[in-house]
Amino acid sequence: MKIIGDGTTASTFTQKAVADYIPAYIPGSVYNDLLAHKKMADPFWRDNEDGAFALMENDFEYQCVFMPSDELFQCDKTMLHFDGLDTLADIYLNGTLTGTAYNQHRVWEFDVTKTLKKGAENELRVVFHSPNKFVRNADKKLKTDGSSDCYDGFPQLRKAHCSFGWDWGPRLPDAGIWRPVKLIGIEKARIKNVYISQKHGKNAVTLHINAAVETVSPDVKTAYEVVITSPDGTSHAYGNSPQNIVIHDPALWWCNGFGKQPLYTVRVNLIDSDAETGSTLDSWERRIGLRTITMSRKKDRWGESFAAELNGVRIFSMGADYIPEDSVFPRMNPERTRKLLEYCVQSHFNSIRVWGGGFYPDDYFFDICDELGILVWQDFMFACAVYELTDDFEENIRAELVDNITRLRHHASLALWCGNNEMEDFVDQWVWVSSHKQKADYIKMYEYLFPKLVHEYDPDRFYWPSSPSSGGSFDKPNDPERGDVHYWEVWHGNKPFSEYRKYFYRYLSEFGFQSFPSVKTIETFTEPGDRNIFSYIMEKHQRNNAANGKIMNYMAQYFLYPTRFEILVYASQLLQAEAIKYGVEHFRRNRGRCMGAVYWQLNDIWPVASWSSIDYFHRWKALQYYAKRFFAPLMISCHEEGMITQDLNVNAQNKRYEKSFRLCVANETVTARKTEVRWEIRDNTAKVRESGKETVTVKALSSAWLKKIERPELDIFTQYLSYALYENGNLIQESTVIFSVPKFFHYKDPKLSYTIDGDAVTVKAASYAKCVEIRNGAEDLILSDNYFDMNAGEKTVRILSGKPSGLKLRSVYDIR
């Protein structure tokens, strides 16, 4: 098989009603090219999004003139192949309508054998039609409803739903040839795809190879050989179309924190059986990991378990939900994605959920997850909407699923396929549903068609009908004792952080809390006069209705009123981090009953106030540092009782609080760990008033509680608890907890100062300091630790990236 033009291709494009073409590069998009040539304003600046959205009322045309290689004309068949078209496109080759496209998530391929001209220039034109007009017109004919944060009619088009807006993203429905295009010459036959299944036995794994071959005519005879290269570089070839290959002493693939990620390279060479030389017609090469992966669902004393099971080991899933990294999709690239995913590994993630309102990630996303050991929960791209299941729609989505299942199924990191995001729960409540047929169509799609396709094309992979779900059929889809749960009472329901402790969900795949990004990020979309959280521009960059006020409502419960904008931003990030910490630590303390804490959300699609822990520019919020601590394989946490868990009303008649603490050590490793727990009750100068210590052996993959300690005489306004975990005399983790709330605690000025020695920053505190932040002038510093608690004394952290110029320190004491 000969491939011509794979990768970046020179082209031109124009607005359809305008004759002025400008240079374009493929892969690319309308927004990307207009921005590159300064033909449109930055859509992220202030409210420029509105003008960018209006641009997509127009049609756009891409044009490319090229001279095909003579090699192509030696082939029996030539295909024009698009890895992705966004979204409504007519394709013309040499003036002939070659085909149409209407699904961003599909691969589009057209036979151009008779249309392609040899020895002459060929003209390729792709005309993209307005997505805005299409969804409006389609919605007038037949209503299909969905999230009110999106543009009306968005479910009508198989395009990344979030391009029409979401409660964290703008309405920027771009268009273009967003993935590579190429000409493919087929000589006799080609490999369409290869499916590799694994059967694990004692010290051996049997690979079953199933190669799907397309021939240009029935009389073509082919065979194939398989070459397997082990992680150590050793290669073995297997001829005569082998269906079963045994790997002895296999190096198993593990997720982050449980072992290494060895990858085997499998190459399948398609051989011409009729040729005397046995020439190679085509090749297929991928990397695989040897492992078993499923979701363990077993009846137990609480209900039914729901846990990732890797190589027979039940994993506590730790991670976050992933959304597209940019509204202008061509700006995403392997380097940017690798950086984001490496941050996840640094923070001890072993899992990530690809949310269903964006797009199926590029192959490089999964390649990186394979290398780093991140298990991927992959939603199909259906979210917060209902769909009318017509024959045409079924044919369209069937092709979409087959394209993406066959493209991604070889990846070691792919843990499961999920039918959709949140639709079983909403459809069960008749949200967005306008007919009984639409409710019936839900069952047909996600509980018949989708699992049937997964069983046909990826039979060893676990399929889950929706997130959240207890297994389907509208059977209590957010059941706390079965399946996965989305819990939003903390945040959307305005419940306090302590509400998490009332529940013991089997697997949380969504829960979250918002904050503002750093001031430097805010400066990228605001003028100085906009920097008030209730200004028009700040509200435009807050897509969850009235959420800036919600942040302030929570802030009023916990902190003194911040009198400066930058302090408010800092306080909002602490609120977010403390909220998610409250939940995750509780769920990890109850490992076995709860087996997953995947918070919403990892990243941003643009600069915005949101639930992310890493903002659009890859600046870490406080939450990402907290995640590094609460996802640590060996973690200590505290279940305290005090004002925050009982009553924040300072005017209550009987202000009697239980004042107690109970420490717990969680061990997410495969070996038992002998540890020492130390604790101190200190006053606000950090002077120790009482102390204790205990040796605790924590079994593998478990948590161990220490006894509850009550201290009714403790002064909740001037005394706090510090606690630390040691192993072999080495400090593993330390933290503190107060028994009131920060706004009522009598913090002393810690007089924070620092010194720098190479890549080491040492912070000194004169008294107790809560949530110490180290930031540089650019606010892009990434450290080994940050937003940490300090008893009086010193703490040294390492600079991982960024320059330590213009360093500033602050703590909760400064929130005033």
Short mmCIF file of C-alpha atoms in Angstrom, two decimals, residues 358-734:
data_model
loop_
_atom_site.label_atom_id
_atom_site.label_comp_id
_atom_site.label_asym_id
_atom_site.label_seq_id
_atom_site.Cartn_x
_atom_site.Cartn_y
_atom_site.Cartn_z
CA GLY A 358 -15.74 16.13 23.13
CA PHE A 359 -14.05 13.86 20.60
CA TYR A 360 -12.32 10.49 20.51
CA PRO A 361 -8.68 11.34 21.29
CA ASP A 362 -5.90 11.01 18.76
CA ASP A 363 -3.78 7.87 18.76
CA TYR A 364 -0.95 9.76 20.46
CA PHE A 365 -3.12 10.34 23.53
CA PHE A 366 -3.45 6.60 24.04
CA ASP A 367 0.20 5.97 23.10
CA ILE A 368 1.20 8.29 25.93
CA CYS A 369 -1.24 6.64 28.36
CA ASP A 370 0.22 3.25 27.36
CA GLU A 371 3.71 4.52 28.16
CA LEU A 372 2.77 6.23 31.43
CA GLY A 373 0.42 3.59 32.80
CA ILE A 374 -2.84 5.55 32.87
CA LEU A 375 -6.01 3.49 32.58
CA VAL A 376 -8.53 5.17 30.27
CA TRP A 377 -12.28 5.13 30.80
CA GLN A 378 -13.47 6.02 27.28
CA ASP A 379 -16.94 7.43 26.79
CA PHE A 380 -18.50 7.20 23.38
CA MET A 381 -19.18 10.75 22.17
CA PHE A 382 -22.76 11.16 23.37
CA ALA A 383 -23.48 13.51 26.27
CA CYS A 384 -26.34 15.31 27.99
CA ALA A 385 -28.72 15.05 25.03
CA VAL A 386 -31.34 12.87 23.39
CA TYR A 387 -31.19 11.58 19.83
CA GLU A 388 -33.76 10.45 17.29
CA LEU A 389 -32.76 6.98 16.11
CA THR A 390 -33.57 6.97 12.40
CA ASP A 391 -32.13 4.51 9.88
CA ASP A 392 -29.71 7.16 8.62
CA PHE A 393 -28.62 8.12 12.15
CA GLU A 394 -28.10 4.49 13.09
CA GLU A 395 -25.95 3.89 10.01
CA ASN A 396 -23.94 7.02 10.82
CA ILE A 397 -23.24 6.23 14.46
CA ARG A 398 -22.60 2.56 13.70
CA ALA A 399 -19.80 3.61 11.34
CA GLU A 400 -18.53 6.08 13.97
CA LEU A 401 -18.26 3.41 16.64
CA VAL A 402 -16.62 0.87 14.34
CA ASP A 403 -14.04 3.43 13.18
CA ASN A 404 -13.02 4.31 16.72
CA ILE A 405 -13.26 0.88 18.31
CA THR A 406 -11.02 -0.64 15.64
CA ARG A 407 -8.63 2.31 15.82
CA LEU A 408 -8.14 2.23 19.59
CA ARG A 409 -8.77 -1.34 20.76
CA HIS A 410 -5.13 -2.45 20.70
CA HIS A 411 -4.12 -0.01 23.43
CA ALA A 412 -3.08 -1.43 26.79
CA SER A 413 -4.42 1.66 28.57
CA LEU A 414 -7.97 1.36 27.22
CA ALA A 415 -9.89 -0.01 30.20
CA LEU A 416 -13.52 0.21 29.11
CA TRP A 417 -16.04 1.65 26.69
CA CYS A 418 -18.94 3.65 28.13
CA GLY A 419 -22.09 4.43 26.16
CA ASN A 420 -22.60 8.06 27.12
CA ASN A 421 -22.30 10.79 29.72
CA GLU A 422 -25.24 11.23 32.16
CA MET A 423 -28.03 10.35 29.75
CA GLU A 424 -29.50 7.30 31.47
CA ASP A 425 -30.00 9.38 34.60
CA PHE A 426 -31.53 12.35 32.76
CA VAL A 427 -33.64 10.33 30.33
CA ASP A 428 -34.97 8.31 33.27
CA GLN A 429 -36.25 11.62 34.69
CA TRP A 430 -37.63 12.68 31.27
CA VAL A 431 -35.17 15.56 31.08
CA TRP A 432 -34.82 16.75 27.43
CA VAL A 433 -37.10 13.92 26.26
CA SER A 434 -39.92 15.05 23.98
CA SER A 435 -41.47 11.68 23.05
CA HIS A 436 -41.80 8.10 24.24
CA LYS A 437 -39.90 7.09 21.10
CA GLN A 438 -36.86 9.08 22.19
CA LYS A 439 -36.86 7.26 25.52
CA ALA A 440 -37.16 3.92 23.73
CA ASP A 441 -34.38 4.95 21.37
CA TYR A 442 -32.11 5.39 24.38
CA ILE A 443 -32.41 1.68 25.21
CA LYS A 444 -31.96 0.67 21.57
CA MET A 445 -28.74 2.67 21.24
CA TYR A 446 -26.89 2.16 24.49
CA GLU A 447 -28.20 -1.21 25.63
CA TYR A 448 -28.55 -3.01 22.29
CA LEU A 449 -26.65 -1.43 19.39
CA PHE A 450 -23.54 -0.20 21.25
CA PRO A 451 -22.84 -3.33 23.34
CA LYS A 452 -23.45 -5.45 20.23
CA LEU A 453 -20.81 -3.47 18.31
CA VAL A 454 -18.34 -3.67 21.20
CA HIS A 455 -18.90 -7.41 21.43
CA GLU A 456 -18.30 -7.77 17.69
CA TYR A 457 -15.21 -5.57 17.37
CA ASP A 458 -13.65 -5.57 20.86
CA PRO A 459 -15.16 -8.58 22.66
CA ASP A 460 -12.65 -8.68 25.52
CA ARG A 461 -13.35 -5.09 26.58
CA PHE A 462 -15.83 -4.19 29.32
CA TYR A 463 -18.84 -2.15 28.19
CA TRP A 464 -20.82 0.11 30.53
CA PRO A 465 -24.06 1.69 29.25
CA SER A 466 -23.78 5.16 30.79
CA SER A 467 -22.02 7.22 33.40
CA PRO A 468 -23.50 7.19 35.96
CA SER A 469 -25.24 3.82 35.84
CA SER A 470 -25.95 0.80 37.97
CA GLY A 471 -25.95 -1.42 34.88
CA GLY A 472 -28.71 -0.04 32.69
CA SER A 473 -32.45 -0.26 32.08
CA PHE A 474 -33.10 2.92 34.12
CA ASP A 475 -32.53 0.85 37.28
CA LYS A 476 -31.56 3.58 39.76
CA PRO A 477 -28.70 4.86 37.56
CA ASN A 478 -27.10 6.88 40.39
CA ASP A 479 -27.43 4.12 42.98
CA PRO A 480 -24.85 4.66 45.77
CA GLU A 481 -24.34 0.92 46.25
CA ARG A 482 -23.88 -0.20 42.61
CA GLY A 483 -21.98 0.97 39.58
CA ASP A 484 -20.57 4.46 39.21
CA VAL A 485 -21.95 7.72 40.58
CA HIS A 486 -21.87 11.42 39.73
CA TYR A 487 -22.23 13.28 43.02
CA TRP A 488 -22.90 17.02 42.81
CA GLU A 489 -24.67 17.94 46.06
CA VAL A 490 -21.41 19.56 47.11
CA TRP A 491 -21.33 22.42 44.59
CA HIS A 492 -24.59 22.29 42.61
CA GLY A 493 -26.57 21.40 45.72
CA ASN A 494 -24.74 23.93 47.94
CA LYS A 495 -24.02 21.24 50.55
CA PRO A 496 -20.98 21.66 52.83
CA PHE A 497 -17.78 19.69 52.22
CA SER A 498 -18.60 17.39 55.12
CA GLU A 499 -21.55 16.02 53.15
CA TYR A 500 -19.17 13.67 51.32
CA ARG A 501 -18.73 11.69 54.53
CA LYS A 502 -22.37 10.61 54.52
CA TYR A 503 -21.81 8.42 51.45
CA PHE A 504 -19.71 5.42 50.53
CA TYR A 505 -20.12 5.25 46.78
CA ARG A 506 -18.69 2.26 44.98
CA TYR A 507 -16.98 4.39 42.30
CA LEU A 508 -17.19 8.15 41.79
CA SER A 509 -16.62 9.10 38.17
CA GLU A 510 -17.63 12.75 38.68
CA PHE A 511 -17.62 15.14 41.62
CA GLY A 512 -16.11 18.59 41.66
CA PHE A 513 -15.80 22.15 42.88
CA GLN A 514 -14.95 25.33 40.99
CA SER A 515 -12.22 27.92 41.38
CA PHE A 516 -10.74 30.80 39.44
CA PRO A 517 -7.53 30.31 37.46
CA SER A 518 -4.43 32.25 38.43
CA VAL A 519 -4.35 36.01 38.02
CA LYS A 520 -1.84 35.69 35.17
CA THR A 521 -4.29 33.45 33.33
CA ILE A 522 -7.12 35.90 34.00
CA GLU A 523 -4.98 38.70 32.55
CA THR A 524 -4.94 36.87 29.19
CA PHE A 525 -8.65 37.54 28.67
CA THR A 526 -9.34 40.72 30.67
CA GLU A 527 -8.52 44.37 30.81
CA PRO A 528 -7.72 45.74 34.30
CA GLY A 529 -11.25 47.10 34.67
CA ASP A 530 -12.70 43.62 34.05
CA ARG A 531 -10.99 42.07 37.08
CA ASN A 532 -13.97 41.92 39.34
CA ILE A 533 -15.62 38.49 39.50
CA PHE A 534 -19.06 39.98 38.78
CA SER A 535 -17.97 42.01 35.75
CA TYR A 536 -19.44 41.19 32.34
CA ILE A 537 -16.19 39.68 31.07
CA MET A 538 -15.57 37.58 34.17
CA GLU A 539 -19.13 36.28 33.87
CA LYS A 540 -18.55 35.52 30.16
CA HIS A 541 -15.62 33.36 31.26
CA GLN A 542 -17.79 31.58 33.81
CA ARG A 543 -20.16 29.27 31.96
CA ASN A 544 -21.89 27.68 34.95
CA ASN A 545 -24.77 30.05 35.60
CA ALA A 546 -24.33 32.19 38.76
CA ALA A 547 -21.30 30.13 39.79
CA ASN A 548 -19.14 33.14 40.72
CA GLY A 549 -21.74 33.90 43.34
CA LYS A 550 -21.70 30.27 44.43
CA ILE A 551 -17.94 30.47 45.00
CA MET A 552 -18.51 33.53 47.18
CA ASN A 553 -21.29 31.77 49.09
CA TYR A 554 -18.95 28.92 49.97
CA MET A 555 -16.18 31.40 50.72
CA ALA A 556 -18.40 33.17 53.24
CA GLN A 557 -18.73 29.89 55.14
CA TYR A 558 -14.99 29.25 55.38
CA PHE A 559 -12.85 32.36 54.96
CA LEU A 560 -12.74 36.00 55.90
CA TYR A 561 -13.80 38.29 53.07
CA PRO A 562 -10.86 38.82 50.68
CA THR A 563 -10.38 42.53 50.08
CA ARG A 564 -8.08 42.18 47.06
CA PHE A 565 -8.77 40.42 43.76
CA GLU A 566 -5.61 38.31 43.85
CA ILE A 567 -6.39 37.13 47.39
CA LEU A 568 -9.91 36.17 46.30
CA VAL A 569 -8.44 34.05 43.49
CA TYR A 570 -6.08 32.36 45.96
CA ALA A 571 -8.91 31.69 48.41
CA SER A 572 -11.12 30.22 45.68
CA GLN A 573 -8.41 27.70 44.82
CA LEU A 574 -8.06 26.70 48.46
CA LEU A 575 -11.82 26.17 48.70
CA GLN A 576 -11.72 23.91 45.67
CA ALA A 577 -8.75 21.93 46.92
CA GLU A 578 -10.15 21.47 50.43
CA ALA A 579 -13.53 20.37 49.05
CA ILE A 580 -12.10 17.62 46.84
CA LYS A 581 -9.64 16.59 49.53
CA TYR A 582 -12.53 16.14 51.94
CA GLY A 583 -14.14 13.72 49.51
CA VAL A 584 -11.13 11.76 48.25
CA GLU A 585 -9.60 11.17 51.67
CA HIS A 586 -12.94 9.87 52.94
CA PHE A 587 -13.35 7.52 49.99
CA ARG A 588 -9.81 6.20 50.29
CA ARG A 589 -10.32 5.57 53.98
CA ASN A 590 -13.18 3.30 52.91
CA ARG A 591 -11.26 1.35 50.28
CA GLY A 592 -12.98 -1.91 49.44
CA ARG A 593 -16.43 -0.42 49.58
CA CYS A 594 -15.43 2.56 47.45
CA MET A 595 -13.00 1.76 44.62
CA GLY A 596 -12.73 4.93 42.58
CA ALA A 597 -12.39 8.69 43.02
CA VAL A 598 -12.19 10.41 39.63
CA TYR A 599 -12.85 14.10 40.14
CA TRP A 600 -14.25 16.64 37.69
CA GLN A 601 -12.12 17.93 35.97
CA LEU A 602 -8.46 17.74 35.01
CA ASN A 603 -8.02 20.49 32.39
CA ASP A 604 -9.58 23.46 30.60
CA ILE A 605 -10.56 24.06 26.98
CA TRP A 606 -9.93 27.85 27.28
CA PRO A 607 -9.04 30.35 30.04
CA VAL A 608 -12.05 30.19 32.38
CA ALA A 609 -13.32 29.79 35.92
CA SER A 610 -14.04 26.08 36.17
CA TRP A 611 -13.67 22.80 38.02
CA SER A 612 -10.19 22.12 36.55
CA SER A 613 -7.10 21.41 38.62
CA ILE A 614 -4.76 22.50 35.78
CA ASP A 615 -5.78 25.56 33.79
CA TYR A 616 -5.63 26.19 30.04
CA PHE A 617 -1.99 27.36 30.21
CA HIS A 618 -0.97 24.34 32.31
CA ARG A 619 -0.71 26.37 35.49
CA TRP A 620 -1.33 24.14 38.48
CA LYS A 621 -4.11 25.20 40.79
CA ALA A 622 -3.93 24.32 44.47
CA LEU A 623 -6.07 21.24 43.75
CA GLN A 624 -3.37 19.61 41.61
CA TYR A 625 -0.89 19.80 44.49
CA TYR A 626 -3.54 18.46 46.85
CA ALA A 627 -4.18 15.61 44.40
CA LYS A 628 -0.50 14.73 44.50
CA ARG A 629 -0.92 14.26 48.24
CA PHE A 630 -4.35 12.61 48.46
CA PHE A 631 -3.55 10.22 45.59
CA ALA A 632 -0.18 9.26 47.07
CA PRO A 633 0.18 5.43 47.25
CA LEU A 634 0.79 5.69 51.00
CA MET A 635 -1.44 8.37 52.49
CA ILE A 636 -2.39 9.54 55.94
CA SER A 637 -5.64 11.40 56.57
CA CYS A 638 -7.78 12.56 59.44
CA HIS A 639 -11.48 12.17 60.15
CA GLU A 640 -12.03 15.05 62.55
CA GLU A 641 -15.17 16.19 64.30
CA GLY A 642 -15.60 19.90 64.98
CA MET A 643 -17.47 22.97 63.87
CA ILE A 644 -17.31 22.19 60.13
CA THR A 645 -18.87 18.75 60.56
CA GLN A 646 -21.55 19.82 63.03
CA ASP A 647 -22.75 23.42 63.10
CA LEU A 648 -21.29 26.61 61.66
CA ASN A 649 -23.91 28.77 63.36
CA VAL A 650 -21.99 30.87 65.90
CA ASN A 651 -25.29 31.96 67.48
CA ALA A 652 -26.66 28.49 68.12
CA GLN A 653 -28.06 28.19 71.64
CA ASN A 654 -26.07 25.10 72.58
CA LYS A 655 -22.66 25.45 71.00
CA ARG A 656 -21.32 22.10 72.10
CA TYR A 657 -19.11 20.43 69.57
CA GLU A 658 -17.64 17.00 69.64
CA LYS A 659 -13.92 17.60 69.31
CA SER A 660 -12.21 14.44 68.19
CA PHE A 661 -9.96 12.98 65.55
CA ARG A 662 -9.32 9.58 64.06
CA LEU A 663 -6.34 9.02 61.79
CA CYS A 664 -6.20 6.53 58.95
CA VAL A 665 -3.43 5.23 56.69
CA ALA A 666 -4.34 4.13 53.16
CA ASN A 667 -2.02 1.78 51.28
CA GLU A 668 -2.55 1.53 47.50
CA THR A 669 0.47 -0.72 46.94
CA VAL A 670 0.79 -4.50 46.60
CA THR A 671 2.93 -4.95 49.72
CA ALA A 672 2.19 -4.47 53.40
CA ARG A 673 3.76 -1.34 54.89
CA LYS A 674 5.02 -0.89 58.43
CA THR A 675 4.60 2.76 59.36
CA GLU A 676 4.69 5.09 62.32
CA VAL A 677 2.00 7.70 62.86
CA ARG A 678 2.83 10.75 64.97
CA TRP A 679 0.43 13.48 66.07
CA GLU A 680 0.55 16.65 68.12
CA ILE A 681 -2.01 19.07 69.43
CA ARG A 682 -0.45 22.51 69.05
CA ASP A 683 -1.39 26.11 69.76
CA ASN A 684 -1.41 28.77 67.04
CA THR A 685 2.29 29.46 67.55
CA ALA A 686 2.86 25.77 66.74
CA LYS A 687 3.94 24.95 70.28
CA VAL A 688 3.19 21.32 71.13
CA ARG A 689 0.64 20.85 73.94
CA GLU A 690 0.17 17.09 73.60
CA SER A 691 1.60 14.36 71.39
CA GLY A 692 1.32 10.69 70.58
CA LYS A 693 2.62 8.07 68.21
CA GLU A 694 1.71 4.58 67.10
CA THR A 695 3.17 1.87 64.89
CA VAL A 696 0.72 0.83 62.20
CA THR A 697 1.15 -2.03 59.75
CA VAL A 698 -1.13 -1.53 56.77
CA LYS A 699 -1.95 -4.53 54.64
CA ALA A 700 -1.52 -4.32 50.89
CA LEU A 701 -4.40 -2.63 49.07
CA SER A 702 -6.21 -1.59 52.22
CA SER A 703 -6.65 1.16 54.77
CA ALA A 704 -6.00 0.99 58.50
CA TRP A 705 -7.83 3.12 61.05
CA LEU A 706 -6.31 4.24 64.33
CA LYS A 707 -8.44 4.60 67.40
CA LYS A 708 -10.62 7.66 67.87
CA ILE A 709 -9.25 10.29 70.25
CA GLU A 710 -11.57 12.80 71.91
CA ARG A 711 -10.37 16.11 73.36
CA PRO A 712 -13.39 18.02 74.69
CA GLU A 713 -11.15 20.62 76.34
CA LEU A 714 -9.45 21.60 73.06
CA ASP A 715 -9.79 25.27 72.14
CA ILE A 716 -11.07 25.22 68.56
CA PHE A 717 -9.98 28.82 67.90
CA THR A 718 -6.35 28.61 68.99
CA GLN A 719 -5.40 24.92 68.86
CA TYR A 720 -4.99 22.52 65.97
CA LEU A 721 -3.85 18.99 65.20
CA SER A 722 -0.71 18.19 63.23
CA TYR A 723 -0.04 14.64 62.10
CA ALA A 724 2.61 12.83 60.08
CA LEU A 725 3.36 9.45 58.56
CA TYR A 726 6.82 7.88 58.73
CA GLU A 727 8.29 4.74 57.20
CA ASN A 728 11.73 3.48 58.19
CA GLY A 729 12.30 6.79 59.91
CA ASN A 730 11.61 8.79 56.75
CA LEU A 731 8.82 11.35 56.57
CA ILE A 732 6.22 10.24 53.99
CA GLN A 733 3.43 12.77 54.53
CA GLU A 734 2.30 15.41 56.99
#
